[in-house]
Amino acid sequence: MKRILIRSGKSPLVAAAPTEFVHRDLIGTNTGNLLFSDSAHKMLSLPDTEVVSNGIRTDPSARRAAEINEQYDVFVVPLANAFRPTFRASLDRLSTLIEQLTIPVVVFGVGAQAPADYDTAWLKPMEDSVRRFVSAVLDRSSSIGVRGELTADYLKGLGYGDVDIIGCPSMFLHGPDFPDVRAVELTPDSPVALNLSPDAVPVGDIAGIARHAWDRYPRLMYYAQNTTDAELLLWGDTTPESGRQDDFPLHLSHALLRENKVRMPLDPATWISELRSYDFAYGTRIHGNVAALLAGTPSVVLTHDSRTLELCRYFDIPHRPLTELAADTDPRDLYESADFSGIAKGHAARFERVVAFLDRNGLRNTYTHGDGGAAFDARLALLDLPESMQVWDGSDDGRMRYRMSRLREQVAAAGATARSHAREAERLRGRLADAEKRAAAAADELDGVRRQLAAVERRLGGVEKRVLVRIGPALRRRARKVTGGGKG
């Protein structure tokens, strides 16, 4: 049986409780990561193939590299906007691991992040890391799969020609087929799903857009995606008591959280299922909108950087630049101006490009070589996957044991850290005392040397005086003689 190791937070065929998601960060800081890794997992799942999740965090040790070489046939790495400065350390760890591998390494949908104008100049400081990673991958595969034209041009500018534009695996969750996007009529009673990115705040008034939509559509629900959001929903905070406020829904004091209008999806399957109940979805999160489209729900992306824009362009996903939208933008206007025909029209050709990329790199897929994902879907249907997290109201929701145990662990860890720091401080105080003693001894020794030097100088001064007394008369006689001779 062929064994494929895939970089993902968790296997889509494993159910995990919300507490486990938060505790182990199974989403890799963003639920969108699971959407595209789950799709890749399904795509590669055949009867004679086992796909195993490697986890998000990379262990670049020689021991781990030897295990991978021995136990697996291929290492598949689905990535998103990995070419960005904040991911540089993670990219370097991946490169360190890949450089030790002797098996093929196939990269799915990696992207470069840049502003919406596609200016990649800010990536210059990490160019060496990008070159190292791409070179390591291409030494172990026929080509590298990127998400769009920006990334392809960026890598070609660095001298790499074996680059295939394949988009993001998430759009191929159903293989060669794509769900029909429903036609709807948005009214004030329509359920609307909103998604927002904190890093879009400097680009446009997303808080104002959310506030206006909520005023017009009372059944609006905000779908968050980050681990920090999950932690907020699980633990809460003290902002209702402290009075701290933020226009973005980051705290319990925000109106959306006060009214339990926030959800945090954990598994793509339940995420997509929930979004089927909405009439429209929109916002700045590319995978939040892809999840809606996979549910057949019309969705519009508010683009704010290259990572969202290049995917929208490649897949013909309706989008609007965030910079052009006013705070009073009505979701109905976004929906009515959107054309969803391009998604389905070009999907078959885009899928064929993905298949060609896989074939080129020696990977078969379930849609053209297997059962089309039927066995995978059947196994997935048997799982008891958690619904999206809601705002904790403080009552006993079955997770109090975890919260108390976790707090106890954190207190114990903090105590251990404090004791360790105290021991280190005591050790440093001892070293300081020893140094002070040595300094005092050195000062005493220096004073002794100074006294000896002063005594020598005094003795030298006495010698000089005695010498002058003895030779002074002789010198004066000689001087008179010389002077007298000069006059003659």
Coordinates of C-alpha atoms in Angstrom, one line a residue:
M1 CA 0.0 0.0 0.0
K2 CA 1.2 3.5 -0.9
R3 CA 1.6 5.8 2.1
I4 CA 1.3 9.5 1.7
L5 CA 2.3 11.9 4.5
I6 CA 0.4 15.2 4.2
R7 CA 1.0 18.5 6.1
S8 CA -2.3 19.2 7.9
G9 CA -3.5 20.1 11.3
K10 CA -5.5 16.9 11.6
S11 CA -7.0 14.2 9.4
P12 CA -10.5 15.0 8.2
L13 CA -11.5 11.4 9.2
V14 CA -10.7 12.1 12.9
A15 CA -13.2 13.9 15.1
A16 CA -11.9 16.2 17.8
A17 CA -13.7 18.2 20.5
P18 CA -13.5 22.0 20.6
T19 CA -11.2 21.9 23.6
E20 CA -8.8 19.7 21.7
F21 CA -8.9 22.0 18.7
V22 CA -8.0 25.0 20.9
H23 CA -5.5 23.1 23.2
R24 CA -3.5 21.7 20.3
D25 CA -4.3 24.4 17.7
L26 CA -5.4 21.8 15.2
I27 CA -6.4 24.4 12.7
G28 CA -2.9 25.9 12.5
T29 CA -4.2 29.4 13.6
N30 CA -6.9 29.5 10.9
T31 CA -9.8 27.1 10.0
G32 CA -9.2 27.8 6.3
N33 CA -6.1 25.6 6.5
L34 CA -8.2 22.6 7.2
L35 CA -10.5 23.3 4.2
F36 CA -7.7 23.0 1.6
S37 CA -5.8 20.2 3.4
D38 CA -9.0 18.2 3.8
S39 CA -9.7 18.6 0.1
A40 CA -6.2 17.4 -0.8
H41 CA -6.5 14.5 1.7
K42 CA -9.8 13.4 0.0
M43 CA -8.3 13.9 -3.5
L44 CA -5.4 11.5 -2.8
S45 CA -7.4 8.9 -0.9
L46 CA -7.6 5.7 -3.0
P47 CA -8.2 2.1 -1.9
D48 CA -4.5 1.2 -2.2
T49 CA -3.3 4.5 -0.6
E50 CA -3.1 5.6 3.0
V51 CA -3.0 9.3 3.7
V52 CA -1.6 10.3 7.1
S53 CA -1.6 13.8 8.7
N54 CA 1.8 15.1 9.7
G55 CA 0.5 18.0 11.8
I56 CA 1.0 21.7 11.0
R57 CA 4.2 22.2 13.1
T58 CA 7.3 21.0 11.4
D59 CA 9.9 18.8 13.2
P60 CA 13.0 19.3 11.1
S61 CA 15.2 16.9 13.1
A62 CA 17.3 14.2 11.4
R63 CA 15.4 11.6 13.4
R64 CA 12.0 12.8 12.0
A65 CA 13.4 13.0 8.5
A66 CA 14.7 9.4 8.8
E67 CA 11.2 8.2 10.0
I68 CA 9.5 9.9 7.0
N69 CA 12.0 8.4 4.5
E70 CA 11.5 5.0 6.0
Q71 CA 7.7 5.0 6.5
Y72 CA 6.3 7.0 3.6
D73 CA 6.4 7.1 -0.2
V74 CA 5.5 10.8 -0.8
F75 CA 5.3 14.0 1.3
V76 CA 2.5 16.3 0.2
V77 CA 2.5 19.9 1.4
P78 CA -0.6 21.9 0.8
L79 CA 0.2 25.6 1.5
A80 CA -1.5 28.9 1.3
N81 CA 0.3 32.3 1.4
A82 CA 3.5 30.8 2.6
F83 CA 5.8 33.3 0.9
R84 CA 5.3 36.1 3.4
P85 CA 7.7 37.5 6.0
T86 CA 5.8 36.3 9.0
F87 CA 6.0 32.7 7.7
R88 CA 9.7 32.8 7.0
A89 CA 10.8 30.9 10.1
S90 CA 8.2 28.2 9.4
L91 CA 9.3 28.0 5.7
D92 CA 12.9 27.6 6.8
R93 CA 12.0 24.7 9.1
L94 CA 10.1 23.1 6.2
S95 CA 13.2 23.5 4.0
T96 CA 15.4 22.0 6.6
L97 CA 13.1 18.9 6.7
I98 CA 12.7 18.6 3.0
E99 CA 16.4 18.9 2.3
Q100 CA 16.9 15.7 4.4
L101 CA 14.2 13.7 2.5
T102 CA 14.9 11.2 -0.2
I103 CA 11.2 10.6 -1.1
P104 CA 9.3 12.9 -3.5
V105 CA 7.9 16.1 -2.1
V106 CA 4.8 17.7 -3.8
V107 CA 3.6 21.2 -3.0
F108 CA 0.0 22.1 -3.5
G109 CA -1.2 25.7 -4.1
V110 CA 1.6 27.8 -2.4
G111 CA 1.2 31.5 -2.8
A112 CA 3.1 34.8 -2.4
Q113 CA 1.5 37.5 -0.3
A114 CA 1.6 41.1 -1.5
P115 CA -0.6 44.1 -1.6
A116 CA -3.5 44.2 -4.0
D117 CA -1.3 45.9 -6.6
Y118 CA 0.8 42.7 -6.7
D119 CA 4.0 44.6 -5.7
T120 CA 6.3 41.8 -4.3
A121 CA 9.2 44.2 -3.3
W122 CA 8.5 43.6 0.4
L123 CA 9.4 39.9 -0.1
K124 CA 13.0 40.9 -1.0
P125 CA 14.4 40.3 2.5
M126 CA 13.1 36.7 2.5
E127 CA 14.2 35.9 -1.1
D128 CA 16.9 33.5 0.1
S129 CA 14.4 31.5 2.1
V130 CA 12.0 31.2 -0.8
R131 CA 14.8 30.1 -3.1
R132 CA 16.0 27.5 -0.6
F133 CA 12.4 26.1 -0.3
V134 CA 11.6 26.0 -4.0
S135 CA 14.9 24.5 -4.9
A136 CA 14.5 21.8 -2.2
V137 CA 11.0 21.0 -3.5
L138 CA 12.0 20.9 -7.2
D139 CA 14.9 18.6 -6.4
R140 CA 12.3 16.1 -5.3
S141 CA 9.4 16.8 -7.8
S142 CA 8.7 17.7 -11.4
S143 CA 7.0 21.0 -10.7
I144 CA 5.6 23.2 -7.9
G145 CA 1.9 24.0 -7.8
V146 CA 1.0 27.6 -7.1
R147 CA -2.3 29.4 -6.5
G148 CA -2.3 32.1 -9.2
E149 CA -0.5 34.3 -11.7
L150 CA 1.1 36.5 -9.1
T151 CA 3.0 33.6 -7.5
A152 CA 3.9 32.1 -10.8
D153 CA 5.4 35.4 -12.1
Y154 CA 7.2 35.9 -8.7
L155 CA 8.9 32.5 -8.9
K156 CA 9.7 32.8 -12.6
G157 CA 11.3 36.1 -11.7
L158 CA 13.5 34.2 -9.3
G159 CA 14.5 31.9 -12.2
Y160 CA 12.2 28.9 -11.7
G161 CA 10.4 27.6 -14.8
D162 CA 8.8 24.4 -13.4
V163 CA 5.7 26.2 -12.0
D164 CA 2.1 25.1 -12.5
I165 CA -0.8 27.3 -11.6
I166 CA -3.4 25.1 -10.0
G167 CA -5.3 27.4 -7.6
C168 CA -6.2 26.2 -4.1
P169 CA -7.2 22.5 -3.4
S170 CA -10.3 23.7 -1.5
M171 CA -12.2 24.5 -4.7
F172 CA -11.8 20.8 -5.8
L173 CA -13.5 19.3 -2.7
H174 CA -16.0 17.7 -5.1
G175 CA -13.5 17.0 -7.9
P176 CA -14.6 17.8 -11.4
D177 CA -18.0 18.9 -10.2
F178 CA -18.9 22.2 -8.5
P179 CA -22.1 22.8 -6.7
D180 CA -24.7 25.0 -8.4
V181 CA -24.8 28.4 -6.7
R182 CA -28.4 29.1 -5.6
A183 CA -30.4 32.0 -6.8
V184 CA -31.9 33.9 -3.9
E185 CA -33.8 37.1 -3.1
L186 CA -32.2 39.0 -0.2
T187 CA -34.7 40.6 2.1
P188 CA -34.2 42.1 5.6
D189 CA -35.2 38.6 7.0
S190 CA -32.5 36.8 5.0
P191 CA -29.8 34.9 7.0
V192 CA -26.5 36.3 6.0
A193 CA -23.0 35.0 6.9
L194 CA -20.2 37.5 7.3
N195 CA -16.5 36.8 7.5
L196 CA -13.8 39.4 8.4
S197 CA -10.0 39.5 8.6
P198 CA -8.2 41.6 11.2
D199 CA -5.4 42.4 8.7
A200 CA -8.0 44.0 6.4
V201 CA -8.7 46.8 8.9
P202 CA -6.0 49.2 7.5
V203 CA -7.4 48.7 4.0
G204 CA -11.1 49.4 4.4
D205 CA -13.9 50.1 6.9
I206 CA -14.8 46.5 7.5
A207 CA -16.1 47.2 11.0
G208 CA -18.5 49.8 9.5
I209 CA -19.6 47.4 6.8
A210 CA -20.3 44.7 9.4
R211 CA -22.2 47.2 11.6
H212 CA -24.4 48.5 8.7
A213 CA -25.2 44.9 7.5
W214 CA -26.2 43.9 11.0
D215 CA -28.5 46.9 11.2
R216 CA -30.2 45.9 7.9
Y217 CA -30.1 42.1 8.4
P218 CA -30.9 41.0 12.0
R219 CA -30.2 37.4 11.1
L220 CA -26.6 38.1 10.2
M221 CA -24.0 35.8 11.7
Y222 CA -20.3 36.5 11.9
Y223 CA -18.1 33.4 11.1
A224 CA -14.7 33.8 12.7
Q225 CA -11.7 31.6 11.7
N226 CA -8.7 32.2 13.9
T227 CA -7.5 30.3 17.0
T228 CA -7.7 33.5 19.0
D229 CA -11.4 33.6 18.1
A230 CA -11.9 30.1 19.3
E231 CA -10.1 30.9 22.6
L232 CA -12.3 33.9 23.1
L233 CA -15.5 31.8 22.6
L234 CA -14.2 29.1 24.9
W235 CA -12.8 31.2 27.7
G236 CA -14.4 34.6 27.4
D237 CA -12.7 37.7 28.7
T238 CA -13.3 40.5 31.2
T239 CA -14.0 43.3 28.7
P240 CA -17.7 43.5 29.7
E241 CA -16.5 44.4 33.2
S242 CA -13.5 46.5 32.2
G243 CA -15.4 48.4 29.5
R244 CA -12.7 47.9 26.9
Q245 CA -14.1 48.4 23.4
D246 CA -12.9 47.6 19.8
D247 CA -14.7 48.2 16.5
F248 CA -13.6 44.7 15.4
P249 CA -15.2 41.7 17.1
L250 CA -12.2 40.7 19.2
H251 CA -13.8 41.0 22.7
L252 CA -16.9 40.0 24.5
S253 CA -17.8 43.6 24.8
H254 CA -18.5 43.8 21.1
A255 CA -22.2 43.7 20.2
L256 CA -21.9 40.7 17.9
L257 CA -20.5 38.6 20.8
R258 CA -22.8 40.1 23.4
E259 CA -25.7 38.8 21.3
N260 CA -24.1 35.4 20.4
K261 CA -23.9 36.4 16.8
V262 CA -20.5 34.7 16.3
R263 CA -19.6 31.2 15.2
M264 CA -16.2 29.5 15.0
P265 CA -16.1 26.5 12.5
L266 CA -13.8 23.7 13.4
D267 CA -14.4 21.0 10.8
P268 CA -14.9 21.9 7.1
A269 CA -17.7 19.4 6.7
T270 CA -19.8 21.0 9.4
W271 CA -18.8 24.5 8.3
I272 CA -20.0 23.8 4.8
S273 CA -23.2 22.2 6.1
E274 CA -24.0 25.2 8.3
L275 CA -23.5 27.6 5.4
R276 CA -26.1 25.9 3.4
S277 CA -28.7 27.5 5.6
Y278 CA -27.7 31.0 4.7
D279 CA -28.9 33.0 1.7
F280 CA -25.7 34.9 1.2
A281 CA -22.1 35.1 2.5
Y282 CA -19.5 37.7 2.0
G283 CA -16.4 39.2 3.5
T284 CA -12.6 39.3 3.3
R285 CA -11.8 35.7 4.1
I286 CA -11.1 33.7 1.0
H287 CA -11.8 30.3 2.5
G288 CA -14.9 31.6 4.4
N289 CA -16.3 32.4 1.0
V290 CA -15.1 29.2 -0.6
A291 CA -16.8 27.2 2.1
A292 CA -20.1 29.0 1.3
L293 CA -19.7 28.4 -2.5
L294 CA -19.0 24.7 -1.8
A295 CA -22.4 24.8 0.0
G296 CA -24.1 26.3 -3.0
T297 CA -24.5 29.6 -1.2
P298 CA -23.8 32.7 -3.2
S299 CA -20.7 34.5 -1.9
V300 CA -18.7 37.6 -2.7
V301 CA -15.1 38.2 -1.6
L302 CA -14.0 41.6 -0.5
T303 CA -10.4 41.6 -1.7
H304 CA -7.8 43.4 0.3
D305 CA -4.5 41.8 -0.8
S306 CA -3.0 39.5 -3.5
R307 CA -3.7 36.3 -1.7
T308 CA -7.4 36.8 -2.0
L309 CA -7.3 38.5 -5.3
E310 CA -5.3 36.0 -7.3
L311 CA -7.5 33.1 -6.2
C312 CA -10.7 35.1 -7.1
R313 CA -9.2 35.8 -10.5
Y314 CA -8.1 32.3 -11.2
F315 CA -11.5 30.7 -10.1
D316 CA -13.7 33.5 -11.4
I317 CA -15.1 34.0 -7.9
P318 CA -17.1 37.3 -7.7
H319 CA -15.2 39.9 -5.8
R320 CA -15.0 43.6 -5.0
P321 CA -12.0 45.6 -3.9
L322 CA -12.4 46.5 -0.3
T323 CA -10.9 50.0 -0.9
E324 CA -13.9 50.8 -3.2
L325 CA -16.6 49.9 -0.7
A326 CA -18.3 52.4 1.7
A327 CA -19.4 51.5 5.2
D328 CA -23.0 51.5 4.1
T329 CA -22.5 48.8 1.5
D330 CA -25.6 46.6 1.3
P331 CA -25.0 42.8 0.9
R332 CA -27.9 42.8 -1.5
D333 CA -26.1 45.1 -3.9
L334 CA -23.0 42.9 -3.7
Y335 CA -25.2 39.8 -4.6
E336 CA -27.1 41.5 -7.4
S337 CA -23.9 42.7 -9.1
A338 CA -22.2 39.3 -8.9
D339 CA -21.8 36.9 -11.8
F340 CA -21.4 33.3 -10.6
S341 CA -21.4 31.7 -14.1
G342 CA -17.6 31.8 -14.5
I343 CA -17.0 29.4 -11.5
A344 CA -18.8 26.5 -13.1
K345 CA -17.9 27.4 -16.6
G346 CA -14.2 27.1 -16.1
H347 CA -14.2 24.4 -13.3
A348 CA -13.7 21.4 -15.5
A349 CA -10.6 22.9 -17.3
R350 CA -9.1 24.0 -13.9
F351 CA -9.7 20.5 -12.5
E352 CA -7.9 19.0 -15.5
R353 CA -4.9 21.2 -14.8
V354 CA -4.8 19.8 -11.2
V355 CA -5.0 16.3 -12.5
A356 CA -2.2 17.0 -15.0
F357 CA -0.1 18.4 -12.1
L358 CA -0.7 15.3 -10.0
D359 CA 0.1 13.0 -12.9
R360 CA 3.3 14.9 -13.6
N361 CA 4.4 14.4 -10.0
G362 CA 3.4 10.7 -9.8
L363 CA 0.2 11.1 -7.8
R364 CA -3.1 9.5 -8.6
N365 CA -6.4 11.0 -7.5
T366 CA -9.7 9.4 -6.5
Y367 CA -11.8 11.2 -9.1
T368 CA -10.0 9.8 -12.2
H369 CA -8.4 6.7 -10.6
G370 CA -10.7 5.7 -7.8
D371 CA -14.3 5.9 -6.6
G372 CA -14.7 9.7 -6.8
G373 CA -14.4 10.1 -3.1
A374 CA -17.4 7.9 -2.2
A375 CA -15.7 5.8 0.4
F376 CA -14.1 8.9 1.9
D377 CA -17.5 10.7 2.1
A378 CA -19.0 7.6 3.7
R379 CA -16.4 7.4 6.4
L380 CA -16.8 11.2 7.0
A381 CA -20.6 10.8 7.4
L382 CA -20.1 8.4 10.3
L383 CA -18.1 10.8 12.4
D384 CA -19.7 12.9 15.1
L385 CA -18.0 16.2 14.2
P386 CA -18.5 19.2 16.4
E387 CA -20.7 22.1 15.4
S388 CA -19.3 25.5 15.2
M389 CA -18.4 27.0 18.5
Q390 CA -20.7 29.6 20.0
V391 CA -20.1 32.3 22.7
W392 CA -19.8 30.7 26.1
D393 CA -22.4 32.2 28.4
G394 CA -20.6 31.1 31.6
S395 CA -22.9 28.1 32.3
D396 CA -21.8 24.5 32.6
D397 CA -21.6 23.5 29.0
G398 CA -19.7 20.3 29.6
R399 CA -16.3 21.8 29.3
M400 CA -15.9 23.2 32.8
R401 CA -13.6 20.3 33.7
Y402 CA -11.2 21.2 30.9
R403 CA -11.3 24.9 31.8
M404 CA -10.5 24.2 35.5
S405 CA -7.9 21.6 34.6
R406 CA -6.3 23.9 32.1
L407 CA -6.2 26.8 34.5
R408 CA -4.6 24.5 37.1
E409 CA -2.0 23.4 34.6
Q410 CA -1.3 27.0 33.7
V411 CA -1.0 28.0 37.3
A412 CA 1.3 25.1 38.0
A413 CA 3.4 25.9 34.9
A414 CA 3.5 29.6 36.0
G415 CA 4.6 28.5 39.5
A416 CA 7.3 26.2 38.0
T417 CA 8.5 29.0 35.8
A418 CA 8.5 31.4 38.8
R419 CA 10.5 28.9 40.9
S420 CA 12.9 28.4 38.0
H421 CA 13.4 32.1 37.7
A422 CA 13.8 32.4 41.5
R423 CA 16.6 29.8 41.4
E424 CA 18.2 31.5 38.5
A425 CA 18.0 34.9 40.3
E426 CA 19.6 33.3 43.4
R427 CA 22.3 31.8 41.3
L428 CA 22.9 35.2 39.7
R429 CA 22.9 36.9 43.2
G430 CA 25.6 34.4 44.3
R431 CA 27.7 35.1 41.2
L432 CA 27.2 38.9 41.8
A433 CA 28.3 38.5 45.4
D434 CA 31.4 36.6 44.3
A435 CA 32.2 39.2 41.7
E436 CA 31.8 42.0 44.3
K437 CA 34.2 40.2 46.6
R438 CA 36.7 39.7 43.8
A439 CA 36.2 43.4 42.9
A440 CA 36.8 44.4 46.5
A441 CA 39.9 42.3 46.7
A442 CA 41.1 43.7 43.4
A443 CA 40.5 47.2 44.7
D444 CA 42.5 46.5 47.9
E445 CA 45.3 45.1 45.7
L446 CA 45.1 48.2 43.5
D447 CA 45.4 50.4 46.6
G448 CA 48.5 48.5 47.7
V449 CA 50.1 48.9 44.3
R450 CA 49.3 52.6 44.3
R451 CA 50.9 52.9 47.8
Q452 CA 54.0 51.0 46.6
L453 CA 54.2 53.2 43.5
A454 CA 53.9 56.4 45.6
A455 CA 56.8 55.1 47.8
V456 CA 58.9 54.4 44.8
E457 CA 58.2 57.8 43.4
R458 CA 59.1 59.4 46.7
R459 CA 62.4 57.5 46.9
L460 CA 63.1 58.5 43.3
G461 CA 62.5 62.1 44.2
G462 CA 65.0 61.9 47.1
V463 CA 67.6 60.3 44.8
E464 CA 67.2 63.1 42.3
K465 CA 67.7 65.8 45.0
R466 CA 70.9 64.1 46.4
V467 CA 72.3 63.8 42.9
L468 CA 71.7 67.5 42.2
V469 CA 73.4 68.4 45.5
R470 CA 76.5 66.5 44.6
I471 CA 76.9 67.4 41.0
G472 CA 75.4 70.9 41.1
P473 CA 78.7 72.8 42.0
A474 CA 80.6 70.9 39.3
L475 CA 78.0 71.8 36.7
R476 CA 78.1 75.5 37.7
R477 CA 81.9 75.6 37.4
R478 CA 81.8 74.0 34.0
A479 CA 79.1 76.5 32.9
R480 CA 81.2 79.5 34.0
K481 CA 84.2 78.1 32.2
V482 CA 82.3 77.6 29.0
T483 CA 80.8 81.1 29.3
G484 CA 84.2 82.7 29.9
G485 CA 85.7 80.9 26.9
G486 CA 82.9 82.3 24.7
K487 CA 83.7 85.8 25.6
G488 CA 87.4 85.5 24.7

